[in-house]
Short mmCIF file of C-alpha atoms and ligand atoms in Angstrom, two decimals:
data_model
loop_
_atom_site.label_atom_id
_atom_site.label_comp_id
_atom_site.label_asym_id
_atom_site.label_seq_id
_atom_site.Cartn_x
_atom_site.Cartn_y
_atom_site.Cartn_z
CA UNK A 1 -0.28 0.14 -0.17
CA UNK A 2 1.17 3.14 -0.92
CA UNK A 3 1.03 5.55 2.53
CA UNK A 4 -0.95 8.77 1.27
CA UNK A 5 1.01 11.98 2.71
CA UNK A 6 -0.84 14.25 5.48
CA UNK A 7 0.46 17.90 5.58
CA UNK A 8 -0.35 18.05 9.13
CA UNK A 9 -1.94 16.39 11.91
CA UNK A 10 -4.68 18.21 13.05
CA UNK A 11 -7.75 17.03 14.72
CA UNK A 12 -9.62 14.79 17.75
CA UNK A 13 -9.16 11.20 17.69
CA UNK A 14 -10.89 8.52 19.73
CA UNK A 15 -8.36 5.80 19.71
CA UNK A 16 -10.30 2.09 20.29
CA UNK A 17 -10.02 0.21 23.51
CA UNK A 18 -7.32 -1.34 24.98
CA UNK A 19 -6.19 -4.69 24.17
CA UNK A 20 -4.43 -5.79 27.85
CA UNK A 21 -8.49 -5.57 29.08
CA UNK A 22 -9.91 -5.96 26.59
CA UNK A 23 -8.95 -9.38 26.66
CA UNK A 24 -9.56 -9.42 30.46
CA UNK A 25 -12.61 -8.31 30.20
CA UNK A 26 -13.64 -11.49 28.25
CA UNK A 27 -11.95 -13.79 30.02
CA UNK A 28 -12.58 -13.00 33.83
CA UNK A 29 -16.55 -12.30 32.13
CA UNK A 30 -16.51 -15.64 31.24
CA UNK A 31 -15.33 -16.87 34.75
CA UNK A 32 -17.63 -14.49 36.54
CA UNK A 33 -21.16 -15.66 37.41
CA UNK A 34 -23.91 -13.45 35.92
CA UNK A 35 -23.40 -11.02 32.97
CA UNK A 36 -20.62 -8.68 32.84
CA UNK A 37 -21.19 -5.75 30.23
CA UNK A 38 -18.20 -4.31 28.46
CA UNK A 39 -18.38 -0.88 26.71
CA UNK A 40 -15.28 0.85 24.66
CA UNK A 41 -13.90 -2.93 23.91
CA UNK A 42 -11.53 -3.32 21.21
CA UNK A 43 -13.03 -5.15 18.30
CA UNK A 44 -9.57 -6.38 16.52
CA UNK A 45 -8.54 -9.68 15.73
CA UNK A 46 -6.74 -10.49 18.78
CA UNK A 47 -9.34 -9.95 21.47
CA UNK A 48 -12.03 -11.74 18.83
CA UNK A 49 -9.72 -14.51 19.11
CA UNK A 50 -10.10 -14.41 22.95
CA UNK A 51 -13.98 -14.54 22.29
CA UNK A 52 -14.21 -17.22 19.99
CA UNK A 53 -11.74 -19.36 22.19
CA UNK A 54 -14.02 -18.61 25.11
CA UNK A 55 -17.19 -19.62 23.02
CA UNK A 56 -15.77 -22.84 21.73
CA UNK A 57 -16.18 -23.48 25.77
CA UNK A 58 -19.45 -22.98 26.07
CA UNK A 59 -19.57 -19.34 26.50
CA UNK A 60 -22.13 -16.64 25.09
CA UNK A 61 -21.02 -13.40 24.49
CA UNK A 62 -22.80 -10.88 22.24
CA UNK A 63 -21.16 -7.60 20.54
CA UNK A 64 -22.70 -5.14 19.40
CA UNK A 65 -20.20 -2.67 17.79
CA UNK A 66 -17.91 -2.13 20.74
CA UNK A 67 -20.46 -3.42 23.12
CA UNK A 68 -19.87 -6.66 24.02
CA UNK A 69 -22.09 -8.86 27.06
CA UNK A 70 -20.62 -12.09 28.34
CA UNK A 71 -22.99 -14.26 29.97
CA UNK A 72 -20.59 -15.58 32.76
CA UNK A 73 -20.68 -19.34 34.34
CA UNK A 74 -18.44 -19.38 37.10
CA UNK A 75 -15.16 -20.51 37.62
CA UNK A 76 -16.25 -24.01 37.22
CA UNK A 77 -18.75 -23.49 33.96
CA UNK A 78 -16.56 -23.63 31.14
CA UNK A 79 -17.14 -26.65 28.55
CA UNK A 80 -14.38 -28.59 27.24
CA UNK A 81 -13.93 -27.43 23.26
CA UNK A 82 -14.36 -29.93 21.29
CA UNK A 83 -11.31 -28.76 18.61
CA UNK A 84 -8.02 -26.99 19.23
CA UNK A 85 -8.35 -23.36 20.39
CA UNK A 86 -7.28 -21.14 17.80
CA UNK A 87 -5.50 -17.95 19.26
CA UNK A 88 -4.48 -16.35 15.69
CA UNK A 89 -1.98 -13.96 16.40
CA UNK A 90 -2.65 -12.79 19.62
CA UNK A 91 -0.21 -14.20 22.39
CA UNK A 92 -2.15 -12.57 25.50
CA UNK A 93 -4.55 -15.19 25.04
CA UNK A 94 -2.77 -17.94 24.50
CA UNK A 95 -0.29 -17.28 27.43
CA UNK A 96 -3.65 -16.15 29.75
CA UNK A 97 -5.52 -19.42 28.42
CA UNK A 98 -2.90 -21.51 29.71
CA UNK A 99 -3.41 -20.65 32.87
CA UNK A 100 -7.29 -20.45 32.96
CA UNK A 101 -6.81 -23.85 31.02
CA UNK A 102 -4.19 -25.75 33.66
CA UNK A 103 -6.60 -26.22 36.58
CA UNK A 104 -10.05 -27.52 34.63
CA UNK A 105 -11.88 -30.35 34.81
CA UNK A 106 -10.68 -31.47 31.27
CA UNK A 107 -8.31 -31.55 28.56
CA UNK A 108 -7.57 -29.08 25.82
CA UNK A 109 -5.19 -27.95 23.58
CA UNK A 110 -3.96 -24.37 21.76
CA UNK A 111 -2.02 -23.06 18.72
CA UNK A 112 -1.87 -19.95 17.02
CA UNK A 113 -0.85 -18.32 13.61
CA UNK A 114 3.04 -18.46 12.46
CA UNK A 115 4.45 -16.37 14.76
CA UNK A 116 2.51 -17.35 17.44
CA UNK A 117 3.95 -20.90 16.96
CA UNK A 118 7.45 -18.93 16.84
CA UNK A 119 6.95 -17.36 20.58
CA UNK A 120 7.95 -18.49 23.84
CA UNK A 121 5.42 -20.27 26.02
CA UNK A 122 8.09 -21.88 28.10
CA UNK A 123 7.92 -19.18 30.42
CA UNK A 124 4.14 -19.99 31.20
CA UNK A 125 4.52 -23.76 31.25
CA UNK A 126 7.73 -23.50 33.50
CA UNK A 127 5.66 -21.99 36.40
CA UNK A 128 2.46 -23.56 35.59
CA UNK A 129 4.36 -27.53 35.54
CA UNK A 130 5.59 -26.00 39.25
CA UNK A 131 1.66 -25.58 40.58
CA UNK A 132 1.15 -29.14 39.24
CA UNK A 133 -0.12 -28.23 35.45
CA UNK A 134 0.50 -30.80 32.63
CA UNK A 135 1.25 -29.04 29.67
CA UNK A 136 3.12 -30.26 26.64
CA UNK A 137 6.17 -27.97 24.94
CA UNK A 138 7.04 -25.14 25.41
CA UNK A 139 6.18 -23.65 21.81
CA UNK A 140 2.37 -23.84 20.00
CA UNK A 141 0.53 -26.65 19.90
CA UNK A 142 0.58 -27.00 23.56
CA UNK A 143 -1.58 -30.07 25.07
CA UNK A 144 -3.23 -29.38 28.70
CA UNK A 145 -4.04 -32.19 31.06
CA UNK A 146 -6.78 -29.89 33.07
CA UNK A 147 -5.84 -30.98 36.82
CA UNK A 148 -5.52 -30.27 40.23
CA UNK A 149 -3.37 -27.27 41.16
CA UNK A 150 -1.15 -26.03 44.35
CA UNK A 151 -0.20 -22.20 44.99
CA UNK A 152 3.63 -21.41 44.74
CA UNK A 153 5.60 -18.77 45.79
CA UNK A 154 7.23 -17.59 42.16
CA UNK A 155 9.97 -14.92 41.51
CA UNK A 156 9.58 -13.80 38.32
CA UNK A 157 12.70 -13.89 35.78
CA UNK A 158 11.22 -11.65 33.98
CA UNK A 159 9.01 -8.29 33.93
CA UNK A 160 5.82 -10.31 31.81
CA UNK A 161 2.28 -8.78 33.05
CA UNK A 162 1.00 -12.21 30.14
CA UNK A 163 3.64 -14.34 32.33
CA UNK A 164 1.55 -12.47 36.01
CA UNK A 165 -1.36 -12.97 34.68
CA UNK A 166 -1.05 -16.75 33.74
CA UNK A 167 0.44 -17.78 37.30
CA UNK A 168 -2.70 -15.65 39.13
CA UNK A 169 -5.23 -17.04 37.05
CA UNK A 170 -4.07 -20.32 38.28
CA UNK A 171 -3.91 -19.50 41.36
CA UNK A 172 -7.31 -19.18 41.87
CA UNK A 173 -8.00 -22.58 41.31
CA UNK A 174 -5.27 -23.62 43.79
CA UNK A 175 -5.56 -25.37 46.76
CA UNK A 176 -2.91 -22.98 49.28
CA UNK A 177 -2.40 -19.59 48.19
CA UNK A 178 -0.31 -18.45 45.94
CA UNK A 179 2.82 -15.47 46.06
CA UNK A 180 4.23 -14.05 42.72
CA UNK A 181 7.00 -11.95 42.54
CA UNK A 182 7.75 -9.51 39.72
CA UNK A 183 11.41 -7.82 39.75
CA UNK A 184 9.82 -4.71 37.60
CA UNK A 185 6.24 -3.62 37.86
CA UNK A 186 4.48 -4.23 35.07
CA UNK A 187 0.68 -4.11 33.74
CA UNK A 188 -1.76 -4.19 36.86
CA UNK A 189 -5.20 -4.78 34.58
CA UNK A 190 -5.72 -8.39 35.89
CA UNK A 191 -4.92 -7.49 39.64
CA UNK A 192 -8.08 -4.46 39.53
CA UNK A 193 -10.21 -6.63 37.48
CA UNK A 194 -9.67 -9.39 39.77
CA UNK A 195 -10.14 -7.70 42.77
CA UNK A 196 -12.91 -5.20 41.62
CA UNK A 197 -15.12 -8.99 40.48
CA UNK A 198 -14.26 -10.05 44.75
CA UNK A 199 -10.96 -12.48 44.17
CA UNK A 200 -9.07 -12.74 47.56
CA UNK A 201 -6.20 -10.95 45.99
CA UNK A 202 -3.28 -8.91 47.91
CA UNK A 203 -0.82 -6.47 46.17
CA UNK A 204 2.28 -5.17 48.04
CA UNK A 205 4.61 -3.64 45.27
CA UNK A 206 5.92 -6.42 43.01
CA UNK A 207 4.56 -8.90 45.12
CA UNK A 208 0.88 -10.55 44.33
CA UNK A 209 -1.25 -12.91 46.30
CA UNK A 210 -4.21 -14.90 45.02
CA UNK A 211 -6.18 -17.71 46.91
CA UNK A 212 -8.34 -20.17 45.63
CA UNK A 213 -11.62 -18.27 44.81
CA UNK A 214 -15.12 -20.03 44.61
CA UNK A 215 -16.89 -16.72 43.36
CA UNK A 216 -16.32 -14.26 40.95
CA UNK A 217 -18.96 -11.57 40.24
CA UNK A 218 -19.92 -10.61 37.11
CA UNK A 219 -18.92 -6.29 36.97
CA UNK A 220 -20.00 -3.57 34.21
CA UNK A 221 -16.39 -2.88 32.49
CA UNK A 222 -15.53 0.54 30.66
CA UNK A 223 -12.80 0.00 28.56
CA UNK A 224 -9.98 3.37 28.07
CA UNK A 225 -8.63 3.95 24.83
CA UNK A 226 -5.39 2.41 24.25
CA UNK A 227 -2.41 4.05 25.36
CA UNK A 228 -0.69 1.96 22.77
CA UNK A 229 -2.85 3.44 19.86
CA UNK A 230 -2.48 6.88 21.47
CA UNK A 231 1.26 6.35 21.29
CA UNK A 232 1.24 6.71 17.65
CA UNK A 233 -0.50 9.59 17.21
CA UNK A 234 1.25 11.14 20.15
CA UNK A 235 4.37 10.60 18.32
CA UNK A 236 3.10 11.95 15.19
CA UNK A 237 1.87 15.38 16.69
CA UNK A 238 4.88 15.73 18.18
CA UNK A 239 7.05 15.94 14.91
CA UNK A 240 4.75 17.33 12.15
CA UNK A 241 4.65 20.58 12.40
CA UNK A 242 2.11 23.19 12.68
CA UNK A 243 0.21 19.92 14.45
CA UNK A 244 -2.59 19.38 17.38
CA UNK A 245 -4.11 16.46 18.14
CA UNK A 246 -6.76 15.81 20.99
CA UNK A 247 -6.76 11.90 22.48
CA UNK A 248 -9.77 11.98 23.78
CA UNK A 249 -10.28 9.27 26.88
CA UNK A 250 -7.29 7.21 26.86
CA UNK A 251 -6.29 4.90 29.61
CA UNK A 252 -3.33 6.17 31.23
CA UNK A 253 -2.63 3.69 34.12
CA UNK A 254 0.65 4.15 35.87
CA UNK A 255 1.98 1.51 34.48
CA UNK A 256 1.35 2.07 31.18
CA UNK A 257 2.59 5.57 30.62
CA UNK A 258 5.93 5.43 29.86
CA UNK A 259 5.32 6.99 26.29
CA UNK A 260 4.41 10.14 28.58
CA UNK A 261 7.25 10.27 30.39
CA UNK A 262 9.86 9.37 27.62
CA UNK A 263 8.30 12.39 25.08
CA UNK A 264 8.09 14.84 27.23
CA UNK A 265 11.52 14.07 28.43
CA UNK A 266 12.56 14.88 25.00
CA UNK A 267 10.67 17.83 25.02
CA UNK A 268 6.85 17.27 23.99
CA UNK A 269 4.26 18.63 24.45
CA UNK A 270 1.66 16.93 25.55
CA UNK A 271 -1.53 18.04 28.28
CA UNK A 272 -3.35 15.58 30.02
CA UNK A 273 -7.12 16.73 30.76
CA UNK A 274 -10.48 15.31 31.92
CA UNK A 275 -8.18 13.41 34.65
CA UNK A 276 -10.77 10.75 36.24
CA UNK A 277 -10.60 7.39 37.88
CA UNK A 278 -13.46 4.39 36.57
CA UNK A 279 -12.81 0.58 38.28
CA UNK A 280 -9.44 1.48 39.37
CA UNK A 281 -8.01 2.77 36.17
CA UNK A 282 -7.25 6.36 35.18
CA UNK A 283 -8.36 8.11 32.33
CA UNK A 284 -7.72 11.12 30.66
CA UNK A 285 -7.76 13.49 27.23
CA UNK A 286 -4.29 13.67 25.88
CA UNK A 287 -3.07 16.61 23.93
CA UNK A 288 0.14 16.82 21.94
CA UNK A 289 1.36 19.68 19.83
CA UNK A 290 4.58 20.06 17.74
CA UNK A 291 7.70 20.68 19.36
CA UNK A 292 11.60 20.54 19.07
CA UNK A 293 12.30 16.71 20.15
CA UNK A 294 15.90 15.52 21.81
CA UNK A 295 17.81 12.45 22.11
CA UNK A 296 17.69 10.26 25.47
CA UNK A 297 18.05 7.59 26.83
CA UNK A 298 15.74 4.56 27.86
CA UNK A 299 16.22 1.64 30.51
CA UNK A 300 15.80 -0.04 33.43
CA UNK A 301 12.52 -0.69 35.30
CA UNK A 302 10.38 2.00 32.54
CA UNK A 303 10.93 -1.36 29.87
CA UNK A 304 7.41 -2.92 30.97
CA UNK A 305 5.56 0.20 31.34
CA UNK A 306 6.28 1.44 27.61
CA UNK A 307 7.41 -2.22 26.01
CA UNK A 308 4.56 -2.60 23.12
CA UNK A 309 5.31 2.02 22.34
CA UNK A 310 9.27 1.26 21.72
CA UNK A 311 8.73 1.37 17.66
CA UNK A 312 7.19 4.55 17.65
CA UNK A 313 9.39 5.66 20.48
CA UNK A 314 12.09 4.83 18.03
CA UNK A 315 10.77 7.08 15.38
CA UNK A 316 10.24 10.11 17.62
CA UNK A 317 14.73 9.39 18.41
CA UNK A 318 14.47 9.04 14.60
CA UNK A 319 13.53 13.09 14.23
CA UNK A 320 15.34 14.06 17.95
CA UNK A 321 18.63 15.92 18.02
CA UNK A 322 21.32 14.44 19.56
CA UNK A 323 21.22 10.37 20.04
CA UNK A 324 19.04 8.18 21.80
CA UNK A 325 19.69 4.99 23.24
CA UNK A 326 17.22 2.00 23.90
CA UNK A 327 18.12 -0.69 26.37
CA UNK A 328 17.32 -3.24 28.98
CA UNK A 329 14.53 -4.45 26.02
CA UNK A 330 16.02 -7.94 24.72
CA UNK A 331 11.83 -8.62 25.59
CA UNK A 332 11.50 -6.87 22.50
CA UNK A 333 13.10 -9.85 20.26
CA UNK A 334 10.33 -12.39 20.82
CA UNK A 335 7.29 -9.74 20.46
CA UNK A 336 5.07 -10.52 17.04
CA UNK A 337 8.65 -10.90 15.28
CA UNK A 338 12.22 -9.33 16.36
CA UNK A 339 11.24 -5.68 17.05
CA UNK A 340 14.99 -4.72 17.17
CA UNK A 341 15.76 -6.03 14.24
CA UNK A 342 13.05 -5.45 11.88
CA UNK A 343 12.35 -1.57 13.60
CA UNK A 344 16.69 -1.63 12.48
CA UNK A 345 16.80 -2.88 9.22
CA UNK A 346 13.52 -0.94 7.78
CA UNK A 347 15.00 2.12 9.00
CA UNK A 348 18.30 2.11 7.59
CA UNK A 349 16.04 1.89 4.09
CA UNK A 350 15.78 5.32 5.19
CA UNK A 351 19.07 5.89 5.43
CA UNK A 352 18.43 6.20 9.03
CA UNK A 353 22.00 6.36 11.59
CA UNK A 354 20.30 3.51 14.09
CA UNK A 355 22.57 1.01 15.21
CA UNK A 356 21.29 -3.00 16.95
CA UNK A 357 22.21 -3.95 20.27
CA UNK A 358 22.02 -6.88 22.01
CA UNK A 359 19.42 -5.12 24.54
CA UNK A 360 17.91 -2.57 22.40
CA UNK A 361 19.54 -0.30 19.35
CA UNK A 362 21.36 3.55 19.42
CA UNK A 363 19.96 6.16 17.09
CA UNK A 364 21.57 8.84 16.02
CA UNK A 365 18.78 11.27 14.97
CA UNK A 366 17.63 15.12 13.73
CA UNK A 367 18.32 14.16 10.10
CA UNK A 368 16.72 14.66 6.98
CA UNK A 369 15.31 10.58 5.68
CA UNK A 370 14.29 9.07 2.48
CA UNK A 371 10.79 7.39 1.91
CA UNK A 372 11.38 2.94 1.49
CA UNK A 373 9.03 0.17 0.88
CA UNK A 374 8.90 -1.02 3.81
CA UNK A 375 7.96 -4.32 5.63
CA UNK A 376 5.55 -4.75 8.28
CA UNK A 377 6.66 -8.61 9.67
CA UNK A 378 3.00 -8.85 9.99
CA UNK A 379 3.69 -7.24 12.98
CA UNK A 380 0.74 -4.38 13.60
CA UNK A 381 2.74 -1.86 15.95
CA UNK A 382 5.57 -2.24 12.95
CA UNK A 383 3.10 -1.83 10.06
CA UNK A 384 1.68 1.98 12.08
CA UNK A 385 5.11 2.73 13.43
CA UNK A 386 6.77 2.57 9.75
CA UNK A 387 3.26 4.27 8.50
CA UNK A 388 3.93 7.17 10.90
CA UNK A 389 7.55 7.59 10.28
CA UNK A 390 6.69 7.36 6.42
CA UNK A 391 4.47 10.66 7.11
CA UNK A 392 7.58 12.16 7.91
CA UNK A 393 10.51 11.24 5.65
CA UNK A 394 10.87 13.07 2.65
CA UNK A 395 9.23 11.03 -0.60
CA UNK A 396 6.82 8.29 -0.69
CA UNK A 397 6.76 5.44 0.90
CA UNK A 398 4.92 1.89 0.65
CA UNK A 399 4.29 -0.82 3.39
CA UNK A 400 3.53 -4.25 2.29
CA UNK A 401 0.65 -5.43 5.07
CA UNK A 402 -1.34 -2.30 6.03
CA UNK A 403 -4.11 -4.85 7.00
CA UNK A 404 -2.38 -6.52 9.97
CA UNK A 405 -3.09 -3.54 11.88
CA UNK A 406 -6.49 -4.66 12.41
CA UNK A 407 -5.18 -7.02 15.04
CA UNK A 408 -4.99 -3.89 17.49
CA UNK A 409 -6.37 -0.96 15.61
CA UNK A 410 -8.87 -1.95 12.40
CA UNK A 411 -9.82 1.93 12.07
CA UNK A 412 -5.79 3.24 12.64
CA UNK A 413 -5.99 4.69 8.57
CA UNK A 414 -8.99 6.74 8.34
CA UNK A 415 -7.90 8.24 11.66
CA UNK A 416 -4.41 8.91 10.12
CA UNK A 417 -6.00 10.51 6.78
CA UNK A 418 -8.47 12.01 9.41
CA UNK A 419 -6.18 15.30 11.09
CA UNK A 420 -5.49 16.83 7.86
C1 LIG B 1 0.12 -7.98 27.48
C2 LIG B 1 1.40 -8.04 28.10
C3 LIG B 1 2.43 -7.02 27.10
C4 LIG B 1 2.13 -6.44 26.22
C5 LIG B 1 0.99 -7.40 25.42
C6 LIG B 1 -0.04 -7.15 26.37
C7 LIG B 1 -1.10 -8.10 28.40
O1 LIG B 1 3.19 -8.51 26.97
O2 LIG B 1 3.53 -6.52 25.52
O3 LIG B 1 0.91 -6.33 24.07
O4 LIG B 1 -2.29 -7.39 28.13
O5 LIG B 1 -0.87 -8.74 29.77
P1 LIG B 1 4.68 -9.24 28.11
O6 LIG B 1 4.32 -9.52 29.42
O7 LIG B 1 4.69 -10.48 27.36
O8 LIG B 1 5.47 -8.27 28.19
#
């Protein structure tokens, strides 16, 4: 697809619902007793995969635009699926399902697309096995024999909300208490939603304790806009001259706002308005105006707070004066594609001065760059980041697979081209 260039980014955007919260609303709603009503649901491919999996386990789920009704059947109400569960491109669906399925009274199996089959599942299989789970394989397809689980005290080797959540969900079924100790704080949407549904869960900074739960109560979930989707427009408006974009109703849970901290540190003009809280999740309207960015260093415990935004932060670095170093971000190698390699290879096509490192990249920014014919590697966040890069490059660009943006942001190109 040829990227049509806009001249400035001006307007108001409502980005689609938060992907992490949408997944959890369907999963926990299915395990709750009663009707969970979800508004602002992200009808992207990943969350639709989650719905499909739970429908295959006997849960009735109605979708009407971004409103979803989940008719929960309780923690022991899932039925054995009559086929292998298919999670598409979604790591969150795959890993969280492992935690739920390990403690069921039935057997099941899970697989996904070519990307999912290459992503490491050992990181959930290992701790779940310590709980007594019987899961065959460390890559999809996974074969799960439902069994009784016991609690563990687990120090996580990686900062990962997916691993943390899989263990916490298994912990709902385990005989004794389960403690998960994080090395760095990762997104805490699971803890917030489980707490709101009445689970026996306690959060003490980096340590989370959950105990066997008999009953989760259905709640109404208002899903805020996804800050990971807002990030593309935050960077675009910061760099493109004469721009001002307001993104309304964006989730600003502190475990997700690393992008705001980094862009502000780089000199971005960002204001938050209408800040409020709904069911423990903070929400705001975010306005971003053009500014001159400067390079920075990004590493340490901020990484889990912006892990999905690193490709678009790399775009910001290209147009920032000076050097930007991204470190401690090895996790990028095991996302939908190896995002360190993909960013470096694609950016080099434009003449960008970028070097791959073991745990990130170094970008010398502030120079003009040319357009290019980009590859997305089937990765939604690469597709959107490269489309923003293309807007800011001199000359024309194409991307090979714009369609993959639908994983997290089905209307991305409508919103982008609507900004002028
Ligand atoms: C997610 C957690 C993160 C993130 C992913 C969604 C979640 O993955 O990259 O897009 O919803 O829990 P990790 O937990 O593997 O870091």
